[in-house]
mmCIF file of C-alpha atoms and ligand atoms in Angstrom:
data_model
loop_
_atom_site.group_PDB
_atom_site.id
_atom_site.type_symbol
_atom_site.label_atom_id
_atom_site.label_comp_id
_atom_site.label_asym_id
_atom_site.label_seq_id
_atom_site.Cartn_x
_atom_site.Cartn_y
_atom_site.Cartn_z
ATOM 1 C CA UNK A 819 113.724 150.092 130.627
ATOM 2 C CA UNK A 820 113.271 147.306 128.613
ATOM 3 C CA UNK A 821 115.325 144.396 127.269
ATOM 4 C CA UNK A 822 116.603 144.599 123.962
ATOM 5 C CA UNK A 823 119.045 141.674 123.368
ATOM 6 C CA UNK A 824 120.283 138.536 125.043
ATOM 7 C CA UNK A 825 123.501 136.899 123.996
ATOM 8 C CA UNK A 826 124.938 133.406 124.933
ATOM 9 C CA UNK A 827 128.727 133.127 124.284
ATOM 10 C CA UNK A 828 130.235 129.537 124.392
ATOM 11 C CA UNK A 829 133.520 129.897 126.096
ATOM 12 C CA UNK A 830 135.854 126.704 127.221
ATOM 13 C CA UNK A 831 138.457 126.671 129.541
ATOM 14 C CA UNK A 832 141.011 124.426 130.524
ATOM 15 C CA UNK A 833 140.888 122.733 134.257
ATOM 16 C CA UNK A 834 144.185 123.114 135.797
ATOM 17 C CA UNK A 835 145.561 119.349 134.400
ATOM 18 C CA UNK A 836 147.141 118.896 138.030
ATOM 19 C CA UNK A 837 143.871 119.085 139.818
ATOM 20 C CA UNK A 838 141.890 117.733 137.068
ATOM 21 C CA UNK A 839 138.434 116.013 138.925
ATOM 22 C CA UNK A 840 137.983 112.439 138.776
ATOM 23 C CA UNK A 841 135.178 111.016 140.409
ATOM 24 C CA UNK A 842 132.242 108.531 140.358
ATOM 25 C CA UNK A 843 130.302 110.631 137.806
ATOM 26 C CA UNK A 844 133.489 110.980 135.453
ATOM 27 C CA UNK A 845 136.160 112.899 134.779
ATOM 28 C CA UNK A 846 136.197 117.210 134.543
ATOM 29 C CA UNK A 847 139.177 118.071 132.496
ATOM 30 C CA UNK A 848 137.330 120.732 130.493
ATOM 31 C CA UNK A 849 134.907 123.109 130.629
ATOM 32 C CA UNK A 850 132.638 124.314 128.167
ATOM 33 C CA UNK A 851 130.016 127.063 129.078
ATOM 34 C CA UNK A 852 127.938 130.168 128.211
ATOM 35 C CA UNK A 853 128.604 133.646 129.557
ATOM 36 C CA UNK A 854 124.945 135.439 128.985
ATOM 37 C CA UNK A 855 124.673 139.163 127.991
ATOM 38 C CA UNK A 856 121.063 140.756 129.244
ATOM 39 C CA UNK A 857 121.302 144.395 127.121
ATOM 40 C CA UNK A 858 118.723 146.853 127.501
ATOM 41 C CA UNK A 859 117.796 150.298 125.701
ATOM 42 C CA UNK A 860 119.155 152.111 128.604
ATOM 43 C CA UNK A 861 122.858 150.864 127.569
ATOM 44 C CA UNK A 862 123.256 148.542 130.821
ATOM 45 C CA UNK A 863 123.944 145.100 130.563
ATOM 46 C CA UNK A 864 123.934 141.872 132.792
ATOM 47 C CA UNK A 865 125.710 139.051 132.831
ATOM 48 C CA UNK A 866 125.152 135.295 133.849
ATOM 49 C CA UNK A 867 126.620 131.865 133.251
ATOM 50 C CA UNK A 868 125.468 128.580 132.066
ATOM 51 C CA UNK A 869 127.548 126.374 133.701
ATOM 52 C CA UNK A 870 126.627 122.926 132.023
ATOM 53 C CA UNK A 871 127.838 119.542 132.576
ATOM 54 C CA UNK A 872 125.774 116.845 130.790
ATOM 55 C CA UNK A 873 126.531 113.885 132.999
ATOM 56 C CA UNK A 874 125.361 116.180 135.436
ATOM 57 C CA UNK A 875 121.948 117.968 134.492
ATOM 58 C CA UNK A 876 121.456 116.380 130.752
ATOM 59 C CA UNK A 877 122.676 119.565 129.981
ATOM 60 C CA UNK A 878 124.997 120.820 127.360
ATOM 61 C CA UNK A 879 127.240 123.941 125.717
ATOM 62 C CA UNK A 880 124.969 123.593 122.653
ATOM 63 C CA UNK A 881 121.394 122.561 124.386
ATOM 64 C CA UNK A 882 121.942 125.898 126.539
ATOM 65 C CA UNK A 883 122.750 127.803 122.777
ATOM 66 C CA UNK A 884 120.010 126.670 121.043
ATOM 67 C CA UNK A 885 117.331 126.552 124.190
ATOM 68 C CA UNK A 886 118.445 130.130 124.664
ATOM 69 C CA UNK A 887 118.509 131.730 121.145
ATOM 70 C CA UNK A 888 115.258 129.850 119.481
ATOM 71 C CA UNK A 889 113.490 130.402 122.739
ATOM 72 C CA UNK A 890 114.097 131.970 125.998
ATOM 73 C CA UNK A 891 115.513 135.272 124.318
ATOM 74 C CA UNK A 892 112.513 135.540 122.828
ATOM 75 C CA UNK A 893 110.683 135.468 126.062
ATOM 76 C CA UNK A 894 112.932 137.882 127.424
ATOM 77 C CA UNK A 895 113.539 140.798 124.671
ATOM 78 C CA UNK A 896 110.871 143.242 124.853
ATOM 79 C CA UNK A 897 110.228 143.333 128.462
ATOM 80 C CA UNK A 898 110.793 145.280 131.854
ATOM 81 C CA UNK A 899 114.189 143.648 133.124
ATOM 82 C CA UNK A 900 113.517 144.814 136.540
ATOM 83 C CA UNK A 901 110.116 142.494 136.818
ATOM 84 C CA UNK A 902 112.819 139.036 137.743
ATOM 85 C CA UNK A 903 109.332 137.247 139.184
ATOM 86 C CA UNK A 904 107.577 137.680 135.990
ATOM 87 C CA UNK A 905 110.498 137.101 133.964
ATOM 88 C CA UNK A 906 111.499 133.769 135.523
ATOM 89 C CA UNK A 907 108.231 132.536 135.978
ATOM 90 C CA UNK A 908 107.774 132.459 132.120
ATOM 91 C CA UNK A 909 110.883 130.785 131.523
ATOM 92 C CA UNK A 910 109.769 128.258 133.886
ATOM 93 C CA UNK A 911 106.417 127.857 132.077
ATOM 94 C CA UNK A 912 108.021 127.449 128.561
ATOM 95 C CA UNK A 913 110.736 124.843 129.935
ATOM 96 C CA UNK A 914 111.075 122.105 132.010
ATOM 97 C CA UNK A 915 114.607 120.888 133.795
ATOM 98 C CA UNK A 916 117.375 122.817 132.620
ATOM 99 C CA UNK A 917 118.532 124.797 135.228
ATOM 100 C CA UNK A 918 121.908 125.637 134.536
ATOM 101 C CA UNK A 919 120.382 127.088 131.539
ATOM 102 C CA UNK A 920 117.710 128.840 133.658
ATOM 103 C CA UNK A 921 119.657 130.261 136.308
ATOM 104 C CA UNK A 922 122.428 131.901 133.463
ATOM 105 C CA UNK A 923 119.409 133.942 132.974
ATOM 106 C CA UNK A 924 118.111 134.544 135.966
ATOM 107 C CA UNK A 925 121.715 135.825 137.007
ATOM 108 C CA UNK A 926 122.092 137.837 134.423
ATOM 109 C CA UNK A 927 118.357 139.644 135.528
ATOM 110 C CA UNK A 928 119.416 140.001 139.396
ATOM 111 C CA UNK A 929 122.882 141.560 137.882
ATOM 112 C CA UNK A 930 121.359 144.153 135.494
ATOM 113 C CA UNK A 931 118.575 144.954 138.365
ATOM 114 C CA UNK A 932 121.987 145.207 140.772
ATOM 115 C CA UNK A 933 123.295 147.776 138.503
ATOM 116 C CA UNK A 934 120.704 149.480 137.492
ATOM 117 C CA UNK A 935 118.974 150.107 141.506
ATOM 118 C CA UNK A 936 122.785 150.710 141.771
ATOM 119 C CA UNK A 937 123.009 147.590 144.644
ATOM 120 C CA UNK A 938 124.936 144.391 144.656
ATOM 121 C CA UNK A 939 122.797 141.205 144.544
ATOM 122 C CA UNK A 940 122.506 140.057 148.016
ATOM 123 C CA UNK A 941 121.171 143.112 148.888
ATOM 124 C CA UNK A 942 118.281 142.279 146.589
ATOM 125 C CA UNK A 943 118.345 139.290 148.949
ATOM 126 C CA UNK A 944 117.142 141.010 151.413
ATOM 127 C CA UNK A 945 120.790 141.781 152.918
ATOM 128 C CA UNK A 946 124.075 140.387 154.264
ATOM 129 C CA UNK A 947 123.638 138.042 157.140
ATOM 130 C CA UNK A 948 127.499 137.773 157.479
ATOM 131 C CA UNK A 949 130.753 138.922 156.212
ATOM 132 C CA UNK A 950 132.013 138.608 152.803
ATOM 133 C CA UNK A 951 134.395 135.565 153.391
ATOM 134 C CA UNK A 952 133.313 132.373 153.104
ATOM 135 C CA UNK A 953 135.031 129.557 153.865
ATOM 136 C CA UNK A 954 136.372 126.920 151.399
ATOM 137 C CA UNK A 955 136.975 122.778 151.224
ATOM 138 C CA UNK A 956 138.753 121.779 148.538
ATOM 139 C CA UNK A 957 137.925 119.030 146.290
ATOM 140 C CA UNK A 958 139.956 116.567 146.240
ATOM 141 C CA UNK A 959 139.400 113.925 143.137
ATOM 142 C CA UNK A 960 139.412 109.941 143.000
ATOM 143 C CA UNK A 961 142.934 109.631 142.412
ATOM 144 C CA UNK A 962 145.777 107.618 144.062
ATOM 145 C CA UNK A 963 146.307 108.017 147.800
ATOM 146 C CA UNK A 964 150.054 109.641 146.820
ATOM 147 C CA UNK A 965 148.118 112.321 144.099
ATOM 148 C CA UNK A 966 145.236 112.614 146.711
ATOM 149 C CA UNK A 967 148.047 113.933 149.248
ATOM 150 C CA UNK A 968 149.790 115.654 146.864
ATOM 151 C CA UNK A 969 146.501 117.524 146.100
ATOM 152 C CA UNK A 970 145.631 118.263 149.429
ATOM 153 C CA UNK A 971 149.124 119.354 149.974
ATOM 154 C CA UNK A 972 148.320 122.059 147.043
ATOM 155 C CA UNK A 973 145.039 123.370 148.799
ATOM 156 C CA UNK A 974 146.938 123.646 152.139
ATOM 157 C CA UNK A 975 149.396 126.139 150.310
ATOM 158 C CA UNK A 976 146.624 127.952 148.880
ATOM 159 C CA UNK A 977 145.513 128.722 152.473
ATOM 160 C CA UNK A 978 142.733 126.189 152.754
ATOM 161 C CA UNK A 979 142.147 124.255 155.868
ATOM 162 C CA UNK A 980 139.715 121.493 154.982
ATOM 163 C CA UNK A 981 139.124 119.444 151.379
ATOM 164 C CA UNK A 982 136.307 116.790 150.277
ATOM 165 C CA UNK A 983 138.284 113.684 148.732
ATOM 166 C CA UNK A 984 135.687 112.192 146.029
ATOM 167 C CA UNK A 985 135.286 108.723 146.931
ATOM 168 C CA UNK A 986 131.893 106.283 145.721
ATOM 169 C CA UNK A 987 133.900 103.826 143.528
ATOM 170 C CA UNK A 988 135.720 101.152 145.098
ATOM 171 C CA UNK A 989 135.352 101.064 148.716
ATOM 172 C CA UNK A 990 138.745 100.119 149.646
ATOM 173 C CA UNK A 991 140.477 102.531 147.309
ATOM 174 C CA UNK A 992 138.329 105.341 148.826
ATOM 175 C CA UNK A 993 139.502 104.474 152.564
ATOM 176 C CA UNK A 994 143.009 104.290 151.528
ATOM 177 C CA UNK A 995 142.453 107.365 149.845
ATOM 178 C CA UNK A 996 140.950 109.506 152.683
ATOM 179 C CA UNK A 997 143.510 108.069 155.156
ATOM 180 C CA UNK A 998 146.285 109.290 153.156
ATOM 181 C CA UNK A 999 145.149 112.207 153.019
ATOM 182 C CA UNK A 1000 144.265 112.125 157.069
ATOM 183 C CA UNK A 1001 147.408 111.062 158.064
ATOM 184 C CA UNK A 1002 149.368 113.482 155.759
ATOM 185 C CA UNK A 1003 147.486 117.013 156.793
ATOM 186 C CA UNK A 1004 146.797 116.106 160.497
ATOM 187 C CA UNK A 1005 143.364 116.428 162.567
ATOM 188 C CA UNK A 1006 143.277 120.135 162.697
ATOM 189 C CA UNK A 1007 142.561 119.426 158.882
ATOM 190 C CA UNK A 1008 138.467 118.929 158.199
ATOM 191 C CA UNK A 1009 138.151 116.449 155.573
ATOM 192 C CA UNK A 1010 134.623 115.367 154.107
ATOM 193 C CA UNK A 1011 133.740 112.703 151.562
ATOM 194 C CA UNK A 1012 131.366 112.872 148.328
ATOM 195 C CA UNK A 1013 130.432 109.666 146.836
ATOM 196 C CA UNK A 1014 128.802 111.177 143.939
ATOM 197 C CA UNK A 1015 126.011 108.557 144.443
ATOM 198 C CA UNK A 1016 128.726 105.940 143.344
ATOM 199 C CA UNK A 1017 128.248 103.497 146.316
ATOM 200 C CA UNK A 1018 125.750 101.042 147.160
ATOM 201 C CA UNK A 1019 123.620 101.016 150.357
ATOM 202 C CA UNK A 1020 125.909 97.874 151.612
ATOM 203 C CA UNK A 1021 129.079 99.816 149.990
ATOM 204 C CA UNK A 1022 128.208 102.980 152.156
ATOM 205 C CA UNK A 1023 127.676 100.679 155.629
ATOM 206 C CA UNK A 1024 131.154 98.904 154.900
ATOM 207 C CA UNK A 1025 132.816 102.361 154.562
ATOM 208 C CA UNK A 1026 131.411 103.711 157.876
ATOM 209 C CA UNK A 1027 133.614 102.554 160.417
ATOM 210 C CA UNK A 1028 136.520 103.957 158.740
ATOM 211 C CA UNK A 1029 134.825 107.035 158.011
ATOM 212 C CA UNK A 1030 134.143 107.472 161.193
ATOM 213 C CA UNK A 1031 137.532 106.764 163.012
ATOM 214 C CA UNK A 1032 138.954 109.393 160.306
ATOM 215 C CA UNK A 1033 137.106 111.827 161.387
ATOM 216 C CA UNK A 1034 134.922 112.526 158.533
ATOM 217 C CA UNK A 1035 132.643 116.094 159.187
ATOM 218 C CA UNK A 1036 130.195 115.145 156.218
ATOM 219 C CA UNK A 1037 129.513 112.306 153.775
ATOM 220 C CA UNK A 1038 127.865 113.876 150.831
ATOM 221 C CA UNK A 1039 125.379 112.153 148.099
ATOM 222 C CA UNK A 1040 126.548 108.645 149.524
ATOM 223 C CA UNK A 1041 123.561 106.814 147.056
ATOM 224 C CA UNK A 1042 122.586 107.018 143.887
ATOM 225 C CA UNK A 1043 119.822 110.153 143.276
ATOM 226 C CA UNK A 1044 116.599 109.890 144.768
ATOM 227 C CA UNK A 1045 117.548 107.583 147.428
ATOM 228 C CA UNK A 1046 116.132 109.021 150.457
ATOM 229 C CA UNK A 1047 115.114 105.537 152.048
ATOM 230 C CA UNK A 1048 118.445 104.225 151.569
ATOM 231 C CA UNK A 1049 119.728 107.494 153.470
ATOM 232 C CA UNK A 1050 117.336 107.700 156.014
ATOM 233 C CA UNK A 1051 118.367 104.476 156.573
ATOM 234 C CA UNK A 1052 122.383 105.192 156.826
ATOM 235 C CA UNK A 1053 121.930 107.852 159.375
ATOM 236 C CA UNK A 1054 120.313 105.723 161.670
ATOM 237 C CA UNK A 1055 124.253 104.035 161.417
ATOM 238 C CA UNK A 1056 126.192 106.643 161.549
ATOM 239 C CA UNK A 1057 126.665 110.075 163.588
ATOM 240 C CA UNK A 1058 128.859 111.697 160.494
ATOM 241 C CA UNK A 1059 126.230 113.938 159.136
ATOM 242 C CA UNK A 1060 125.027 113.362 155.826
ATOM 243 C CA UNK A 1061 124.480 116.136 152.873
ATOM 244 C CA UNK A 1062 122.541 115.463 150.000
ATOM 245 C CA UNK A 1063 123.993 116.777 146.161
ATOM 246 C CA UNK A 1064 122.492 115.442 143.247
ATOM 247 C CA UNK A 1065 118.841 114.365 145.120
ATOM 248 C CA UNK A 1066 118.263 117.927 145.645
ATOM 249 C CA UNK A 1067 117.388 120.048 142.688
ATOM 250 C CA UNK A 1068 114.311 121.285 143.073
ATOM 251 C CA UNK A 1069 112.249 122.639 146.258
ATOM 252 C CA UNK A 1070 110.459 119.372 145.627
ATOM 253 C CA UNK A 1071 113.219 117.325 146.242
ATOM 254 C CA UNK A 1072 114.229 118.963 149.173
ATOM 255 C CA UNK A 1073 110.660 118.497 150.496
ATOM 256 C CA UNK A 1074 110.922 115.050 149.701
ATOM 257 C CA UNK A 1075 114.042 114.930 151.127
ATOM 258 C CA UNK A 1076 113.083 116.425 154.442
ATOM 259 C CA UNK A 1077 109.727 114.563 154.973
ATOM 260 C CA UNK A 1078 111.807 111.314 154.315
ATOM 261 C CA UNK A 1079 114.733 112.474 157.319
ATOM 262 C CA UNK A 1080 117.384 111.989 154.460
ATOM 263 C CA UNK A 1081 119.967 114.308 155.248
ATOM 264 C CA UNK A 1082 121.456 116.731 157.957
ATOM 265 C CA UNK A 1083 122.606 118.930 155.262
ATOM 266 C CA UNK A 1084 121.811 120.254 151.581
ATOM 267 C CA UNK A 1085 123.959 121.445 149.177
ATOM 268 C CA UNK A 1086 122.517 124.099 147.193
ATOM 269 C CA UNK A 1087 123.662 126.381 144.211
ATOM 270 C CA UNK A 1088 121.946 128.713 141.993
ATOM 271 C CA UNK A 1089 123.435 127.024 138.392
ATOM 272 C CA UNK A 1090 121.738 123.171 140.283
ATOM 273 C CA UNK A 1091 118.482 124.968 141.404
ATOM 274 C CA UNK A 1092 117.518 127.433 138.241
ATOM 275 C CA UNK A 1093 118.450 130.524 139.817
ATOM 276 C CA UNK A 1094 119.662 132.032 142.617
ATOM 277 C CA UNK A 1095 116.344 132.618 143.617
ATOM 278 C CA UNK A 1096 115.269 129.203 143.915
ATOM 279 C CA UNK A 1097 118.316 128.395 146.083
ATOM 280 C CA UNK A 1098 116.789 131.001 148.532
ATOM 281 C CA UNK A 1099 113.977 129.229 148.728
ATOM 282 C CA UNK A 1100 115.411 126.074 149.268
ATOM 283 C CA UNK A 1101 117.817 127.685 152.109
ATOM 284 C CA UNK A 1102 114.122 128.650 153.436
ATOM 285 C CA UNK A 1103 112.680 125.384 153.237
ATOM 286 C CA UNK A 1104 115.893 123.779 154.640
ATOM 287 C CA UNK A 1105 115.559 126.654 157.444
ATOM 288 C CA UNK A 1106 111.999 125.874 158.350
ATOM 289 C CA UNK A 1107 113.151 122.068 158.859
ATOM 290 C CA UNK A 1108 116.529 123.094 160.924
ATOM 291 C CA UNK A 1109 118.870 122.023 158.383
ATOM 292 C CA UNK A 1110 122.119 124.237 157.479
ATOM 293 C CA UNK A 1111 122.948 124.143 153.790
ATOM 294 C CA UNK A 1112 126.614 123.890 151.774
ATOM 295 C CA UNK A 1113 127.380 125.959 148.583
ATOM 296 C CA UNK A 1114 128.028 123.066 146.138
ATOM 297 C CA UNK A 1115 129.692 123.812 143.072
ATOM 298 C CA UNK A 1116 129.147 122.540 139.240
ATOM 299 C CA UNK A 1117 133.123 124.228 138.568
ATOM 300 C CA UNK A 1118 131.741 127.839 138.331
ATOM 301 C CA UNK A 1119 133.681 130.454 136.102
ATOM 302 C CA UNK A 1120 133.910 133.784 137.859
ATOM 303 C CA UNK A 1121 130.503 134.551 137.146
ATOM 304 C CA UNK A 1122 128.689 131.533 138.562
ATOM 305 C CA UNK A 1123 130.762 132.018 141.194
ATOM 306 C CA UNK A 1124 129.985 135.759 142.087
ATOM 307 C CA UNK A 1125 126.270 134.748 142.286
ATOM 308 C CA UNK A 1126 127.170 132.011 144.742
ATOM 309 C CA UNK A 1127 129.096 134.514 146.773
ATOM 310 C CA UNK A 1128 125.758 136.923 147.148
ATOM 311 C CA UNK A 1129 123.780 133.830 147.914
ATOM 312 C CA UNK A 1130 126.081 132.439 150.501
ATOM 313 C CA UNK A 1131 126.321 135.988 152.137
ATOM 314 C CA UNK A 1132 122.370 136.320 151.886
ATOM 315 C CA UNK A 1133 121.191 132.825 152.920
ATOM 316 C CA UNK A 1134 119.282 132.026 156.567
ATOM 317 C CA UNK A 1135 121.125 128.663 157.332
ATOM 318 C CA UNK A 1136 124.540 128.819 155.459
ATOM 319 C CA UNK A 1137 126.345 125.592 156.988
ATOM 320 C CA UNK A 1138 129.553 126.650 159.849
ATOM 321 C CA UNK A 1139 130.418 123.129 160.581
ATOM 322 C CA UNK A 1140 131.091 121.952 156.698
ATOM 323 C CA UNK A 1141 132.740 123.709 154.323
ATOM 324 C CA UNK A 1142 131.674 125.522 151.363
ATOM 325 C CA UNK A 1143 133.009 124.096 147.325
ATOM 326 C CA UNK A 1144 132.718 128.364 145.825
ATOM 327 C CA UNK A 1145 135.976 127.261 144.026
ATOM 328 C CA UNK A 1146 135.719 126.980 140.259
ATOM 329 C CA UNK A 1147 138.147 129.735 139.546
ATOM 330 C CA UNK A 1148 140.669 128.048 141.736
ATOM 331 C CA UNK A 1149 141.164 125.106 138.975
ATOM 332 C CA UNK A 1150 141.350 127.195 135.670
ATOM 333 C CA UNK A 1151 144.333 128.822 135.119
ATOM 334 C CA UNK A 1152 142.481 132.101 132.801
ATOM 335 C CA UNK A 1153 139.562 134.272 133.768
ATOM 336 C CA UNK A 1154 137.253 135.761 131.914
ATOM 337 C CA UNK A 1155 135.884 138.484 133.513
ATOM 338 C CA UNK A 1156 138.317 141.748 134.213
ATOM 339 C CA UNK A 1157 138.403 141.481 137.938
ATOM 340 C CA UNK A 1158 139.007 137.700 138.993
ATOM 341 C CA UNK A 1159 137.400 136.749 142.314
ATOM 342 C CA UNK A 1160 139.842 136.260 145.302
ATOM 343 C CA UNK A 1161 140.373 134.074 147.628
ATOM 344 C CA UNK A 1162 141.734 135.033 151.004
ATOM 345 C CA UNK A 1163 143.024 132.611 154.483
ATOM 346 C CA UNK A 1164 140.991 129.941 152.891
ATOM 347 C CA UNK A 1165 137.764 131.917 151.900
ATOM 348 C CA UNK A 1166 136.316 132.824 148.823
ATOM 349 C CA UNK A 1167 135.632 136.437 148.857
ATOM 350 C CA UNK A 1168 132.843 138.078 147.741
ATOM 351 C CA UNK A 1169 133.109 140.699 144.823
ATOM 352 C CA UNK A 1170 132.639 144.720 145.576
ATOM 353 C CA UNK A 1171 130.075 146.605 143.660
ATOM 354 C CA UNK A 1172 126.955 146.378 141.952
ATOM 355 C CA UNK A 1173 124.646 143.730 140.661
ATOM 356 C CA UNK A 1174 127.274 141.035 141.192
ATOM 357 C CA UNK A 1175 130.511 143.343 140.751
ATOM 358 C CA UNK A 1176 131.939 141.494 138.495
ATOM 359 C CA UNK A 1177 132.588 142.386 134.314
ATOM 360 C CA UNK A 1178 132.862 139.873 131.567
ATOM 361 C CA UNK A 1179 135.911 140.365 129.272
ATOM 362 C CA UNK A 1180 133.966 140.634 125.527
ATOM 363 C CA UNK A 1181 136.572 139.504 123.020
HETATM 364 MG MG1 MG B 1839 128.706 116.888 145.220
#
């Protein structure tokens, strides 16, 4: 079998203008990706997603396009789709960064291979290591303390049981923010915080007493990226665990982060870490050094968020006290694949059939 064609397709959708994010990296009111077509001569095809945010990654809708059609199609078309080592090694060779752009491809491999061994992706994982249902916080943006409720209000009636509320801009505001939302949903109701690296070190300390007598289960990416000193240096302060976002990338930076005592948890997702692959391999690392991993979430289509699914079902250390953020589809109010995923008592469920059981509506 052998590639014959790869396609990017821009697509945009609209986020849900009630739930809207707003947080210390900006706001998310729209999204504008790439769903990938992998063709081959033996009429299959496979499908990704290049789920770019350039505030995010220094990615964008057209840096994807053109990195994809002037190069990395090139590298593709011609070979053996089933060879995904080979395959994404040379990408990585010809490219630096860009991993949203990386892992639409990637994706797109480990769903043709799905489909054409006739198995869903985490079985090319190596296997399920638990059930298809994976639970969900929902994200809860920096808004006022009355729209933070009334957000939280609209995850509870979805069937969620726990949120993150964004704080990481002023530290006051972000209290009276998470308290609102505390003392509206109740205990039973787990509630984490993600700074977005918005705070300072001394920020972060003056928020830790509150944090901690609202009964806060995680305070994710409280400093700016690459500030493992500075959060080696707040756990020594505080028991809430803390998960680190935008400092982990790579299997570097997780390294780094783990030789530095950083973190209790990393958040990990194949779009962030060039593949679902590499998010394995990250979950390994993590593994090796006893910490759990989160699914984080760049606001996946249904796509992106199938190959989270097969990675949260497949990975060694997926975190049971925290949460997990496999909820882009949640906030746009079209779909474009022909199934939509589903979400079920506060899970995210993970699609049924091959490759990653999920097919992309072609206009
Ligand atoms: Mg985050």
């Amino acid at each position: 079998m052998k590639i014959t064609a790869v396609n990017a397709i821009p697509t945009s959708l609209v986020v849900n203008p009630k739930l809207a994010i707003v947080s210390a990296a900006g706001a998310h009111p729209e999204s504008h990706y790439l769903a990938i077509t992998v063709q081959t001569d033996e009429g299959l095809v496979g499908y990704g997603e290049a789920t770019v945010a350039p505030g995010w990654s220094g990615e964008s809708q057209g840096t994807a396009l053109v990195l994809i059609q002037q190069m990395l199609a090139h590298a593709l078309i011609g070979s053996d789709p089933l060879q995904t080592n080979m395959l994404v090694d040379r990408i990585d060779r010809m490219l630096i960064g860009n991993p949203f752009t990386k892992a639409a491809l990637e994706i797109a491999l480990l769903d043709l291979k799905g489909k054409a061994l006739g198995l869903p992706v985490y079985m090319l994982l190596g296997g399920a290591r638990r059930q298809g249902k994976i639970p969900l916080k929902f994200s809860i943006g920096a808004f006022s303390p009355k729209e933070a409720v009334r957000i939280a209000k609209h995850a509870a009636n979805l069937g969620l049981r726990a949120a993150k509320v964004k704080v990481g801009l002023v530290v006051e505001d972000d209290i009276a923010r998470v308290q609102a939302v505390r003392s509206e949903m109740g205990d039973d109701f787990r509630l984490a915080v993600d700074a977005n690296s918005g705070w300072t070190e001394a920020d972060a300390v003056r928020a830790l007493p509150a944090l901690e007598r609202l009964g806060v289960n995680a305070i994710e990416q409280p400093l700016r990226r690459g500030d493992f000193r500075g959060c080696y240096r707040l756990r020594q302060r505080t028991h809430i665990p803390l998960m680190l976002d935008e400092s982990v990338f790579t299997r570097q930076d997780a390294i780094e982060a783990i030789r530095e005592d950083a973190c209790d948890f990393i958040s990990v997702y194949p779009g962030k870490n060039g593949g679902i692959l590499k998010s394995m391999e990250i979950a390994q690392i993590a593994t090796a050094a006893g910490i759990e991993c989160t699914i984080g979430s760049n606001l996946e289509m249904d796509l992106g968020t199938a190959a989270m699914l097969h990675l949260a079902v497949a990975m060694p250390n997926l975190a049971t006290t925290v949460d997990h953020d496999i909820l882009g589809p949640l906030y746009y109010l079209e779909s474009l694949t022909q199934r939509p995923i589903s979400y079920e008592d506060g899970c995210a469920v993970l699609p049924e059939g091959n490759g990653l059981g999920l097919e992309f509506r072609e206009a």
